[in-house]
Coordinates of C-alpha atoms and ligand atoms in Angstrom, one line a residue:
Chain A
M1006 CA 0.1 0.3 0.3
S1007 CA 2.2 2.8 -1.5
A1008 CA -0.6 5.3 -1.5
G1009 CA -2.0 5.2 2.3
F1010 CA -5.2 4.0 2.8
L1011 CA -8.3 6.4 2.5
L1012 CA -6.1 8.8 0.3
I1013 CA -7.4 10.0 -3.0
H1014 CA -4.8 7.6 -4.9
A1015 CA -5.9 4.7 -3.0
R1016 CA -6.2 1.7 -5.4
P1017 CA -8.7 -0.6 -3.4
G1018 CA -8.4 -4.1 -4.7
R1019 CA -11.5 -6.2 -6.2
V1020 CA -12.1 -8.2 -3.0
W1021 CA -12.3 -4.7 -0.8
S1022 CA -14.2 -3.0 -3.4
F1023 CA -16.5 -5.7 -3.2
A1024 CA -16.7 -5.8 0.5
L1025 CA -16.9 -1.9 1.1
S1026 CA -19.9 -1.7 -1.2
W1027 CA -21.6 -4.2 0.9
L1028 CA -20.8 -3.2 4.3
L1029 CA -23.7 -0.6 4.9
F1030 CA -25.7 -3.2 3.7
A1031 CA -24.6 -5.9 6.3
A1032 CA -24.6 -3.3 8.8
G1033 CA -28.0 -2.3 8.4
I1034 CA -29.3 -5.8 8.3
G1035 CA -27.5 -6.7 11.2
A1036 CA -28.8 -3.7 13.2
Y1037 CA -32.1 -4.2 12.4
L1038 CA -32.0 -7.8 13.3
W1039 CA -30.5 -7.1 16.4
V1040 CA -32.9 -4.3 17.7
S1041 CA -35.6 -6.6 16.4
H1042 CA -34.4 -9.3 18.3
A1043 CA -33.6 -7.0 21.7
R1044 CA -37.6 -6.0 21.3
H1045 CA -38.8 -9.3 21.1
L1046 CA -37.1 -10.4 24.3
D1047 CA -38.6 -7.5 25.9
N1048 CA -42.1 -8.5 24.3
P1049 CA -42.8 -11.2 22.6
E1050 CA -46.0 -9.7 21.1
D1051 CA -44.0 -6.8 19.6
R1052 CA -45.2 -5.3 16.1
V1053 CA -43.2 -2.7 15.4
T1054 CA -39.8 -4.4 14.2
P1055 CA -41.0 -7.8 12.9
T1056 CA -38.6 -10.8 12.8
L1057 CA -37.4 -12.4 9.6
T1058 CA -39.7 -15.4 10.1
Q1059 CA -42.8 -13.0 11.0
M1060 CA -41.9 -11.0 7.8
A1061 CA -41.6 -14.2 5.5
K1062 CA -45.1 -15.6 6.9
G1063 CA -46.3 -11.9 6.0
M1064 CA -45.0 -11.8 2.6
Y1065 CA -46.1 -15.6 2.2
G1066 CA -49.7 -14.5 3.3
A1067 CA -49.7 -11.4 0.9
V1068 CA -48.4 -13.6 -2.2
M1069 CA -50.7 -16.4 -1.4
R1070 CA -53.8 -15.2 -0.1
S1071 CA -56.2 -12.7 -1.7
A1072 CA -56.9 -9.3 0.1
E1073 CA -59.0 -9.0 2.7
E1074 CA -61.7 -6.7 0.6
D1075 CA -61.9 -9.6 -1.9
E1076 CA -63.4 -13.3 -1.8
P1077 CA -60.9 -15.4 -0.4
T1078 CA -59.2 -18.2 -2.7
A1079 CA -60.4 -21.9 -2.0
D1080 CA -57.7 -23.7 -0.4
D1081 CA -57.5 -26.4 -3.2
A1082 CA -56.8 -23.7 -5.8
G1083 CA -53.7 -24.2 -7.6
F1084 CA -50.4 -22.4 -7.3
R1085 CA -51.1 -20.0 -10.2
T1086 CA -54.6 -19.1 -9.4
R1087 CA -53.8 -18.6 -5.8
L1088 CA -50.8 -16.4 -6.9
T1089 CA -52.8 -14.2 -9.5
H1090 CA -55.9 -13.7 -6.9
S1091 CA -53.3 -12.8 -4.2
M1092 CA -53.1 -9.4 -2.6
L1093 CA -49.6 -8.7 -3.7
W1094 CA -50.6 -9.5 -7.2
K1095 CA -53.6 -7.3 -7.4
D1096 CA -51.8 -4.4 -5.9
T1097 CA -48.8 -4.9 -8.2
C1098 CA -51.1 -4.9 -11.1
A1099 CA -53.2 -1.7 -10.0
S1100 CA -49.8 0.5 -9.5
G1101 CA -48.2 -0.7 -12.3
R1102 CA -51.1 -0.1 -14.7
R1103 CA -51.1 3.2 -13.7
F1104 CA -47.5 3.8 -14.0
F1105 CA -47.1 2.7 -17.3
Y1106 CA -50.4 4.8 -18.2
A1107 CA -48.2 7.8 -16.8
L1108 CA -45.0 6.8 -18.8
A1109 CA -47.2 6.4 -21.9
L1110 CA -48.6 9.9 -21.3
L1111 CA -45.1 10.8 -21.3
I1112 CA -44.5 10.6 -25.0
P1113 CA -46.7 13.4 -26.0
A1114 CA -44.6 15.4 -23.6
V1115 CA -41.4 14.7 -25.4
I1116 CA -42.9 15.1 -28.7
L1117 CA -44.3 18.7 -27.6
G1118 CA -40.7 19.6 -26.1
L1119 CA -39.3 18.9 -29.1
H1120 CA -41.4 20.8 -31.1
M1121 CA -41.6 23.8 -28.6
G1122 CA -37.5 23.4 -29.1
L1123 CA -37.7 23.5 -32.8
F1124 CA -40.6 25.5 -34.1
P1125 CA -40.3 29.0 -32.8
Y1126 CA -44.2 29.5 -33.2
V1127 CA -44.8 26.5 -31.2
G1128 CA -42.1 27.2 -28.3
Q1129 CA -43.7 30.9 -28.3
F1130 CA -47.1 29.5 -27.8
F1131 CA -46.5 27.1 -25.1
L1132 CA -42.9 28.1 -23.5
R1133 CA -44.5 30.6 -21.0
F1134 CA -47.2 28.3 -20.1
V1135 CA -45.2 25.4 -19.4
L1136 CA -42.8 27.6 -17.1
F1137 CA -45.8 28.7 -15.2
F1138 CA -47.3 25.2 -14.9
D1139 CA -43.8 23.8 -13.7
K1140 CA -43.9 26.0 -10.7
I1141 CA -47.2 24.3 -9.3
I1142 CA -47.0 22.1 -6.8
A1143 CA -48.6 19.1 -8.1
L1144 CA -49.7 17.8 -4.7
S1145 CA -51.6 20.9 -3.9
L1146 CA -53.7 20.3 -6.9
L1147 CA -54.9 16.8 -5.5
P1148 CA -58.2 18.2 -3.8
I1149 CA -58.7 19.9 -7.4
L1150 CA -58.3 17.0 -9.2
F1151 CA -60.4 14.9 -6.7
I1152 CA -63.2 17.0 -7.5
A1153 CA -62.6 17.4 -11.1
F1154 CA -61.9 13.9 -12.1
G1155 CA -63.7 12.2 -9.3
I1156 CA -61.8 9.9 -7.4
D1157 CA -61.1 6.8 -9.6
E1158 CA -58.0 6.2 -12.0
L1159 CA -58.2 9.4 -14.0
S1160 CA -57.4 11.8 -11.3
K1161 CA -54.6 9.5 -10.0
V1162 CA -53.1 9.1 -13.7
M1163 CA -53.7 13.2 -14.1
L1164 CA -51.6 13.7 -10.7
I1165 CA -48.4 12.2 -12.4
V1166 CA -49.0 13.6 -15.4
I1167 CA -49.4 17.1 -14.2
G1168 CA -46.4 16.5 -11.7
V1169 CA -44.1 15.0 -14.0
T1170 CA -44.8 16.1 -17.7
P1171 CA -43.6 19.8 -17.1
T1172 CA -40.3 18.8 -16.4
I1173 CA -39.9 16.6 -19.1
I1174 CA -41.3 18.5 -21.7
L1175 CA -38.5 21.6 -20.5
D1176 CA -35.7 18.7 -20.3
T1177 CA -36.9 17.8 -24.0
F1178 CA -37.1 21.5 -24.9
N1179 CA -33.5 22.3 -23.6
L1180 CA -32.2 18.9 -25.2
T1181 CA -33.7 20.0 -28.5
R1182 CA -31.8 23.6 -28.4
G1183 CA -28.8 21.8 -27.3
V1184 CA -28.6 20.3 -30.7
P1185 CA -26.0 22.3 -33.0
G1186 CA -27.7 24.5 -35.2
E1187 CA -25.2 23.1 -37.7
Q1188 CA -26.7 19.9 -37.9
V1189 CA -30.3 21.4 -38.4
V1190 CA -29.0 23.5 -41.2
K1191 CA -26.9 20.5 -42.8
A1192 CA -29.8 18.4 -42.7
F1193 CA -31.9 20.8 -44.5
T1194 CA -28.7 21.4 -47.4
L1195 CA -29.2 17.3 -47.9
G1196 CA -32.7 17.6 -48.8
A1197 CA -34.9 17.4 -45.6
G1198 CA -38.0 18.5 -44.7
D1199 CA -38.8 20.3 -41.5
F1200 CA -40.4 16.9 -40.1
D1201 CA -37.5 15.2 -41.4
V1202 CA -35.6 17.3 -39.4
A1203 CA -37.4 16.7 -36.2
Y1204 CA -37.7 13.1 -36.3
R1205 CA -35.1 12.0 -38.3
V1206 CA -32.2 14.2 -37.2
V1207 CA -33.0 15.9 -33.8
L1208 CA -35.3 13.2 -32.2
R1209 CA -32.9 10.5 -33.0
Q1210 CA -29.9 12.7 -31.6
I1211 CA -31.9 13.6 -28.2
A1212 CA -33.9 10.3 -27.7
P1213 CA -30.9 8.6 -25.3
R1214 CA -30.9 11.7 -23.4
V1215 CA -34.5 12.1 -23.1
L1216 CA -34.5 8.5 -21.8
N1217 CA -32.2 9.1 -19.1
S1218 CA -34.3 12.2 -17.9
I1219 CA -37.4 9.9 -17.9
R1220 CA -35.0 7.5 -15.7
L1221 CA -34.1 10.3 -13.1
N1222 CA -37.9 11.3 -13.0
L1223 CA -38.9 7.6 -12.3
K1224 CA -38.9 8.5 -8.7
A1225 CA -41.1 11.6 -9.4
V1226 CA -43.6 9.2 -10.9
M1227 CA -43.7 6.9 -8.2
L1228 CA -43.9 9.8 -5.5
F1229 CA -47.2 10.9 -7.1
L1230 CA -48.4 7.7 -7.9
F1231 CA -47.8 6.7 -4.6
A1232 CA -49.4 9.9 -3.1
G1233 CA -52.5 9.4 -5.0
E1234 CA -53.0 5.9 -3.7
M1235 CA -52.6 6.7 -0.5
I1236 CA -55.0 9.2 -0.3
A1237 CA -57.9 8.0 -2.6
S1238 CA -57.9 4.7 -3.8
T1239 CA -58.8 1.1 -3.0
D1240 CA -56.0 -1.0 -4.3
G1241 CA -52.4 -0.5 -5.1
L1242 CA -49.1 -1.2 -3.6
A1243 CA -49.4 2.6 -1.6
Y1244 CA -52.8 1.8 -1.1
R1245 CA -51.9 -1.6 1.0
I1246 CA -48.8 0.0 2.9
A1247 CA -51.3 3.2 4.2
L1248 CA -53.9 0.7 5.0
L1249 CA -51.6 -1.8 6.8
R1250 CA -50.0 1.0 8.8
R1251 CA -53.4 1.2 10.8
H1252 CA -53.3 -2.6 12.1
M1253 CA -49.3 -1.8 12.3
G1254 CA -48.7 -4.6 10.2
M1255 CA -45.0 -3.9 9.7
D1256 CA -44.3 -7.5 8.4
V1257 CA -45.9 -6.9 5.4
I1258 CA -45.2 -3.2 5.1
I1259 CA -41.3 -3.8 5.3
P1260 CA -41.4 -6.6 2.6
Y1261 CA -43.7 -4.2 0.4
V1262 CA -41.3 -1.1 0.7
L1263 CA -38.4 -3.4 -0.4
W1264 CA -40.9 -5.1 -3.5
V1265 CA -41.5 -1.5 -4.4
A1266 CA -37.8 -0.5 -4.8
L1267 CA -37.1 -3.9 -6.2
L1268 CA -39.5 -3.1 -9.0
L1269 CA -38.3 0.4 -9.5
F1270 CA -34.8 -0.7 -9.6
L1271 CA -35.8 -3.3 -12.3
V1272 CA -37.8 -0.6 -14.7
D1273 CA -34.8 1.6 -14.4
F1274 CA -32.3 -1.3 -15.2
G1275 CA -34.3 -2.4 -18.2
M1276 CA -34.6 1.1 -19.6
R1277 CA -30.7 1.5 -19.3
L1278 CA -30.4 -1.8 -21.5
L1279 CA -33.0 -0.4 -23.7
N1280 CA -30.8 2.6 -24.2
R1281 CA -27.8 0.7 -24.7
T1282 CA -29.0 -1.3 -27.3
L1283 CA -30.9 1.0 -29.1
H1284 CA -28.5 3.5 -29.0
P1285 CA -24.8 1.8 -29.4
W1286 CA -23.4 5.2 -30.6
F1287 CA -24.2 7.0 -27.1
E1288 CA -21.3 6.9 -25.2
E1289 CA -22.3 8.3 -21.7
A1290 CA -25.1 5.8 -20.8
Chain B
M580 CA -22.2 37.1 -70.1
A581 CA -24.0 34.7 -68.1
M582 CA -25.7 35.8 -64.8
P583 CA -23.4 34.8 -62.0
L584 CA -24.6 32.0 -60.0
I585 CA -24.3 33.6 -56.8
Q586 CA -24.7 37.1 -56.5
I587 CA -24.1 39.2 -53.2
E588 CA -25.5 42.6 -53.3
S589 CA -24.5 45.6 -50.8
V590 CA -25.1 42.9 -47.9
F591 CA -24.8 44.5 -44.5
V592 CA -25.0 42.3 -41.1
A593 CA -24.7 43.6 -37.2
Y594 CA -25.1 41.4 -34.1
G595 CA -25.7 42.6 -30.8
N596 CA -27.2 45.3 -28.9
P597 CA -26.1 48.3 -29.5
P598 CA -25.5 46.9 -33.1
R599 CA -21.9 46.2 -34.0
A600 CA -21.2 45.9 -37.7
V601 CA -19.7 42.6 -38.9
L602 CA -20.3 43.1 -42.7
A603 CA -20.5 45.9 -44.4
G604 CA -21.5 46.3 -47.7
I605 CA -20.2 43.1 -49.3
D606 CA -20.7 42.9 -53.2
L607 CA -19.6 39.6 -54.7
E608 CA -20.5 37.7 -57.9
I609 CA -19.2 34.0 -58.4
E610 CA -19.6 32.5 -61.6
E611 CA -20.5 28.9 -61.8
G612 CA -17.7 26.3 -61.6
S613 CA -15.2 28.6 -59.7
F614 CA -13.4 27.7 -56.6
V615 CA -13.5 30.7 -54.3
C616 CA -11.5 30.6 -51.2
L617 CA -12.6 33.2 -48.6
L618 CA -9.8 34.5 -46.6
G619 CA -9.6 36.6 -43.4
Q620 CA -8.6 37.2 -39.7
T621 CA -10.9 35.5 -36.9
G622 CA -14.0 37.4 -36.2
C623 CA -14.1 39.3 -39.6
G624 CA -17.5 37.4 -40.5
K625 CA -16.3 34.5 -43.0
S626 CA -18.8 32.2 -41.3
T627 CA -21.6 34.5 -41.1
L628 CA -21.2 35.0 -45.1
L629 CA -21.4 31.2 -45.6
R630 CA -24.7 31.2 -43.4
L631 CA -26.1 34.2 -45.6
V632 CA -25.4 32.1 -48.8
L633 CA -27.0 29.3 -47.0
G634 CA -30.2 31.3 -46.3
S635 CA -29.9 30.2 -42.3
E636 CA -29.7 33.9 -41.7
R637 CA -30.8 37.0 -43.4
P638 CA -28.9 40.1 -44.2
L639 CA -29.9 43.5 -42.3
R640 CA -29.5 44.9 -45.5
G641 CA -28.9 44.0 -49.1
R642 CA -29.9 40.6 -50.7
I643 CA -28.3 37.3 -51.5
L644 CA -29.1 35.9 -55.0
I645 CA -28.7 32.5 -56.1
D646 CA -29.5 31.8 -59.7
G647 CA -31.2 35.0 -59.7
R648 CA -33.7 34.0 -56.5
E649 CA -33.1 35.2 -52.8
H650 CA -33.8 31.8 -50.6
H651 CA -35.1 32.2 -47.3
Q652 CA -34.0 28.5 -45.6
P653 CA -31.2 26.6 -46.6
D654 CA -31.9 23.7 -49.4
S655 CA -30.2 21.1 -51.3
T656 CA -29.0 23.3 -54.0
R657 CA -26.3 24.4 -51.5
G658 CA -24.3 21.5 -49.6
Y659 CA -22.6 22.5 -46.5
V660 CA -19.5 21.2 -44.6
P661 CA -19.6 23.0 -41.2
Q662 CA -16.2 23.1 -39.4
R663 CA -17.8 21.2 -36.2
Y664 CA -20.4 18.9 -35.9
A665 CA -20.4 18.0 -39.4
L666 CA -21.9 14.1 -39.1
F667 CA -25.0 12.9 -37.5
P668 CA -23.3 11.3 -34.4
D669 CA -26.4 8.8 -34.2
R670 CA -25.7 7.3 -37.8
T671 CA -23.0 5.0 -39.0
V672 CA -20.5 6.3 -41.8
L673 CA -22.6 4.5 -44.3
D674 CA -26.1 5.9 -42.9
N675 CA -24.4 9.4 -42.8
I676 CA -23.4 9.1 -46.5
T677 CA -26.8 8.1 -47.6
F678 CA -28.9 10.1 -45.5
G679 CA -29.0 13.0 -48.0
P680 CA -30.5 10.7 -51.1
E681 CA -32.5 9.0 -48.6
V682 CA -34.3 11.9 -47.1
S683 CA -34.7 13.8 -50.3
E684 CA -36.4 10.9 -52.0
F685 CA -38.5 9.6 -49.2
G686 CA -40.7 11.2 -46.6
L687 CA -41.2 10.1 -43.2
A688 CA -43.8 7.6 -44.2
G689 CA -42.0 6.5 -47.5
R690 CA -39.6 4.1 -45.3
L691 CA -42.8 1.9 -45.0
R692 CA -43.0 1.4 -49.0
P693 CA -41.1 -1.6 -50.3
A694 CA -39.4 0.9 -53.2
F695 CA -37.4 2.3 -50.4
Y696 CA -35.5 -0.9 -49.1
R697 CA -34.8 -1.4 -53.1
R698 CA -33.3 2.3 -53.4
R699 CA -31.7 1.8 -50.5
K700 CA -29.5 -0.9 -51.8
E701 CA -28.5 1.1 -54.8
L702 CA -27.7 4.1 -52.5
R703 CA -25.3 1.6 -50.3
D704 CA -23.5 0.8 -53.4
E705 CA -22.9 4.3 -54.3
A706 CA -21.8 5.4 -50.9
F707 CA -19.6 2.6 -50.9
H708 CA -18.2 3.9 -54.3
Y709 CA -17.6 7.4 -52.6
L710 CA -16.1 5.6 -49.2
R711 CA -13.2 4.4 -51.7
R712 CA -13.0 7.4 -53.3
I713 CA -12.2 9.6 -50.3
G714 CA -9.9 6.9 -49.0
L715 CA -12.1 4.7 -46.3
R716 CA -12.0 1.1 -46.1
E717 CA -15.0 -0.8 -46.3
S718 CA -15.0 -1.9 -42.6
D719 CA -15.2 1.7 -41.8
A720 CA -18.4 2.0 -43.1
S721 CA -20.3 0.8 -39.8
K722 CA -18.6 2.8 -37.5
Y723 CA -20.0 5.7 -35.7
P724 CA -18.5 9.2 -35.9
H725 CA -16.8 9.2 -32.8
Q726 CA -15.0 6.0 -33.7
L727 CA -13.2 8.0 -36.3
S728 CA -10.3 10.2 -36.5
G729 CA -10.7 13.9 -37.2
G730 CA -9.6 13.6 -40.8
M731 CA -11.6 10.6 -41.4
Q732 CA -14.9 12.6 -40.0
Q733 CA -13.8 15.6 -42.7
R734 CA -13.8 12.9 -45.6
V735 CA -17.0 11.4 -44.8
A736 CA -18.5 15.1 -44.1
I737 CA -17.5 16.0 -47.9
A738 CA -18.7 12.6 -49.1
Q739 CA -21.8 13.2 -47.5
A740 CA -22.3 16.7 -49.2
L741 CA -21.2 15.7 -52.5
I742 CA -23.3 12.6 -52.8
N743 CA -26.4 14.8 -53.3
R744 CA -24.6 16.7 -56.0
P745 CA -25.3 20.2 -54.6
R746 CA -24.3 22.9 -57.3
I747 CA -22.9 24.9 -54.7
L748 CA -20.8 23.7 -51.8
L749 CA -19.7 25.5 -48.9
M750 CA -17.1 24.3 -46.7
D751 CA -16.3 26.6 -43.4
E752 CA -12.6 25.8 -42.4
A753 CA -13.0 22.1 -43.0
F754 CA -9.5 21.2 -42.9
S755 CA -8.4 23.4 -39.9
A756 CA -8.1 20.6 -37.4
L757 CA -6.2 18.6 -39.4
D758 CA -2.1 17.9 -39.4
S759 CA -0.2 19.2 -42.5
G760 CA 0.1 15.8 -44.2
T761 CA -3.8 14.9 -44.1
R762 CA -4.1 18.5 -45.0
R763 CA -2.5 18.2 -48.4
E764 CA -4.1 14.9 -49.1
M765 CA -7.6 16.4 -48.4
Q766 CA -6.6 19.5 -50.5
S767 CA -5.8 17.3 -53.6
L768 CA -9.3 15.2 -52.9
V769 CA -11.1 18.6 -53.0
R770 CA -9.7 20.0 -55.6
E771 CA -9.9 16.6 -57.8
L772 CA -13.6 16.2 -56.6
W773 CA -14.1 19.9 -57.9
K774 CA -12.5 19.2 -60.9
S775 CA -14.9 16.2 -61.9
T776 CA -18.2 17.3 -60.5
G777 CA -18.4 21.1 -61.3
T778 CA -19.5 22.0 -58.4
T779 CA -19.1 25.8 -57.6
L780 CA -17.0 25.6 -54.2
L781 CA -17.0 28.5 -51.6
F782 CA -14.2 27.7 -49.3
V783 CA -13.5 29.3 -45.9
T784 CA -10.0 29.2 -44.6
H785 CA -7.2 30.9 -42.5
N786 CA -4.5 29.5 -44.5
I787 CA -3.3 31.8 -47.3
D788 CA -1.3 29.2 -48.4
E789 CA -3.9 26.8 -48.8
A790 CA -6.2 29.7 -50.4
L791 CA -3.6 29.8 -53.0
R792 CA -3.2 26.1 -53.8
L793 CA -6.7 25.6 -53.9
G794 CA -8.8 28.3 -55.5
T795 CA -9.5 29.7 -58.8
R796 CA -9.9 33.0 -56.9
V797 CA -9.2 34.3 -53.6
V798 CA -11.4 36.9 -51.7
V799 CA -10.2 38.5 -48.6
L800 CA -12.3 40.1 -46.4
A801 CA -11.0 42.8 -43.7
R802 CA -12.0 45.6 -41.1
E803 CA -10.8 48.8 -42.1
A804 CA -11.2 50.0 -38.4
P805 CA -11.9 47.8 -35.6
E806 CA -15.8 49.4 -35.0
L807 CA -16.4 49.2 -38.9
G808 CA -17.7 46.2 -40.6
S809 CA -15.4 43.8 -42.9
R810 CA -15.4 44.7 -46.6
I811 CA -13.8 43.1 -49.3
A812 CA -10.0 44.2 -49.0
M813 CA -9.0 42.0 -52.3
D814 CA -10.3 40.1 -54.7
L815 CA -7.5 38.1 -56.5
A816 CA -7.8 35.6 -59.4
V817 CA -5.6 33.0 -58.8
P818 CA -3.8 31.6 -62.1
D819 CA -4.7 27.7 -62.4
P820 CA -2.8 26.2 -61.5
C821 CA -0.7 28.5 -59.2
A822 CA 3.0 28.6 -60.0
Q823 CA 5.2 27.4 -57.5
E824 CA 7.2 30.5 -57.4
D825 CA 4.2 33.2 -57.6
I826 CA 2.8 31.9 -54.1
P827 CA 5.5 33.6 -51.8
S828 CA 4.6 37.0 -53.5
L829 CA 1.0 36.6 -53.4
M830 CA 0.9 35.5 -50.1
D831 CA 2.8 38.8 -49.2
R832 CA 0.2 40.7 -50.8
L833 CA -2.7 38.9 -49.2
E834 CA -1.0 38.9 -45.8
R835 CA -0.6 42.8 -45.9
V836 CA -4.4 43.1 -46.8
S837 CA -5.8 40.6 -44.5
C838 CA -3.9 42.2 -41.4
P839 CA -4.0 45.8 -42.1
A840 CA -3.0 46.6 -38.5
E841 CA 0.4 44.7 -38.5
A842 CA 1.4 45.6 -41.5
G843 CA 0.9 49.3 -41.4
G844 CA 3.3 49.6 -38.3
T845 CA 0.9 51.7 -36.3
V846 CA 0.6 49.7 -33.4
T847 CA 1.7 52.0 -30.4
L848 CA 2.8 50.8 -26.8
S849 CA 0.9 52.7 -24.1
V850 CA 3.5 53.2 -21.3
Ligands
ATP2708 N1 -25.1 35.0 -33.6 C1 -24.4 36.0 -33.1 N2 -24.8 36.9 -32.3 C2 -24.0 37.7 -32.0 N3 -22.4 38.1 -32.7 C3 -22.4 37.0 -33.4 C4 -23.0 36.1 -33.8 N4 -22.6 35.5 -34.9 C5 -21.4 36.0 -35.2 N5 -21.4 36.9 -34.3 C6 -20.3 37.7 -34.2 O1 -19.7 38.1 -35.6 C7 -18.0 38.1 -35.8 C8 -18.4 37.4 -37.1 O2 -18.3 36.1 -36.9 P1 -17.9 34.8 -37.7 O3 -18.4 33.5 -37.0 O4 -18.6 34.9 -39.0 O5 -16.1 35.0 -37.8 P2 -15.2 34.4 -38.3 O6 -14.9 34.9 -39.6 O7 -16.0 33.0 -39.2 O8 -14.2 33.8 -37.7 P3 -13.6 32.3 -37.5 O9 -12.4 32.5 -38.2 O10 -12.8 32.5 -36.0 O11 -14.5 31.2 -37.7 C9 -17.4 37.9 -34.8 O12 -17.1 39.1 -34.0 C10 -18.6 37.2 -33.8 O13 -18.5 37.6 -32.6
MG2709 MG1 -15.8 30.9 -38.7

């Protein structure tokens, strides 16, 4: 170790890097188990820090049994039917559906941002309004949305859309503006028309960055989704978490939280993979 | 005599607030088939003049006629090789070269027709022909621009502009980032392509030697005083081919007009 430990020029080996990167995970899990164990020694009925077996049991129930508000599945039903009628399945589908609706509604946002950046009249028409809209705190609109759209799916999807689209529009707008003017002029000199330039030159170039921007905003999408579900919903992952809080159902809440994190990670990872395969020319992905 | 291909009539351009003149009263007529090199100090408005001819910018006063008509936006009669961002980074070399014909023959929905794919095969063959002509290997065809060296990128950019057979080709300091060896190669390539295609070339450069080697005509832009816009300080017809022994004297003359302050010896030092 010529360059000292913890200094800028230190070069940790493979084993060290691996061990260090997992250390905090191990410490967190260890601390939890220790606290949980201590509390259970104190009070065997403790519900705040369920043990691993309790969580596994709670999760097994969530995966294998239907939600309280539904018809219970027959005990002799097959694994598949039980899984597809289970609480976790139902909640994941409900949240996932809203999530993907919201993602689909980001596509028009990207198109709008692109046009605003390229066509001066479109830009003038929308820019000020979108800038204004961007400053509105979407959550403060929640009551208005519930009054205007009712408390069903539409208001929840609208909450996500209102919360996230201005960011995506403005980001796409800026990315579009960032494309060097030479590229646009050049495309015209090669015989391209306005829409060729928009879709074949500019959109293709900004696509990987737009995708990255959407990836960064996934968290915001989830945030608005959870807010909507916690306040007014009859299913969904956040609804379940809010509901179980009333019963102090930590044995299910903790696995649910981890499950949501895993799902989000997988979506993000999938988009990264997609970005890499679709845009091999893009280096900084 | 036939009408000149490009007519620049008392063009005036100013930028900024308060406006500062960049070009003040440029008059220039360019015949079809000529190779015009545009010289001048940095910031004297050479790129601006190219942008005016392209039509991506309009003059404050005066007008620019191409074939007797004004053009308000760039189109395929004028090819362009910019100094930077010359290639589409998201397309391979081959797709960069075929982009022009593809996009001018087929609209956005045209890609859905089978004719597009037949035509694309032909275009690819033609692109390979150009690729060999600019001295790239076939294996370079599937590379992306960032995988090429600067010189290779410039070559591809030239091929990309030439495959469309523009009547006018505008090149903005296309070789300024190249080493002298590659530069020589590129110069002879451009010269040869110009001879064989008959395009009218408008070539911006900083390099007087390059201008004399390449052009049939050298135009120098210069400011008479720092606060004034540039004018045409010299318009020189270069004998073709330029005799080697003439070059030093011509260079000397050009140098004197393009840097009047230094040549005039009026530089005073404040103590
Ligand atoms: N869009 C613009 N807004 C304001 N000023 C500009 C703009 N474009 C060019 N200028 C100014 O106009 C002058 C000429 O610019 P131009 O790019 O034409 O110079 P150039 O002769 O090509 O220089 P170089 O040899 O360094 O490329 C410069 O002083 C520049 O600051
Ligand atoms: Mg320039």
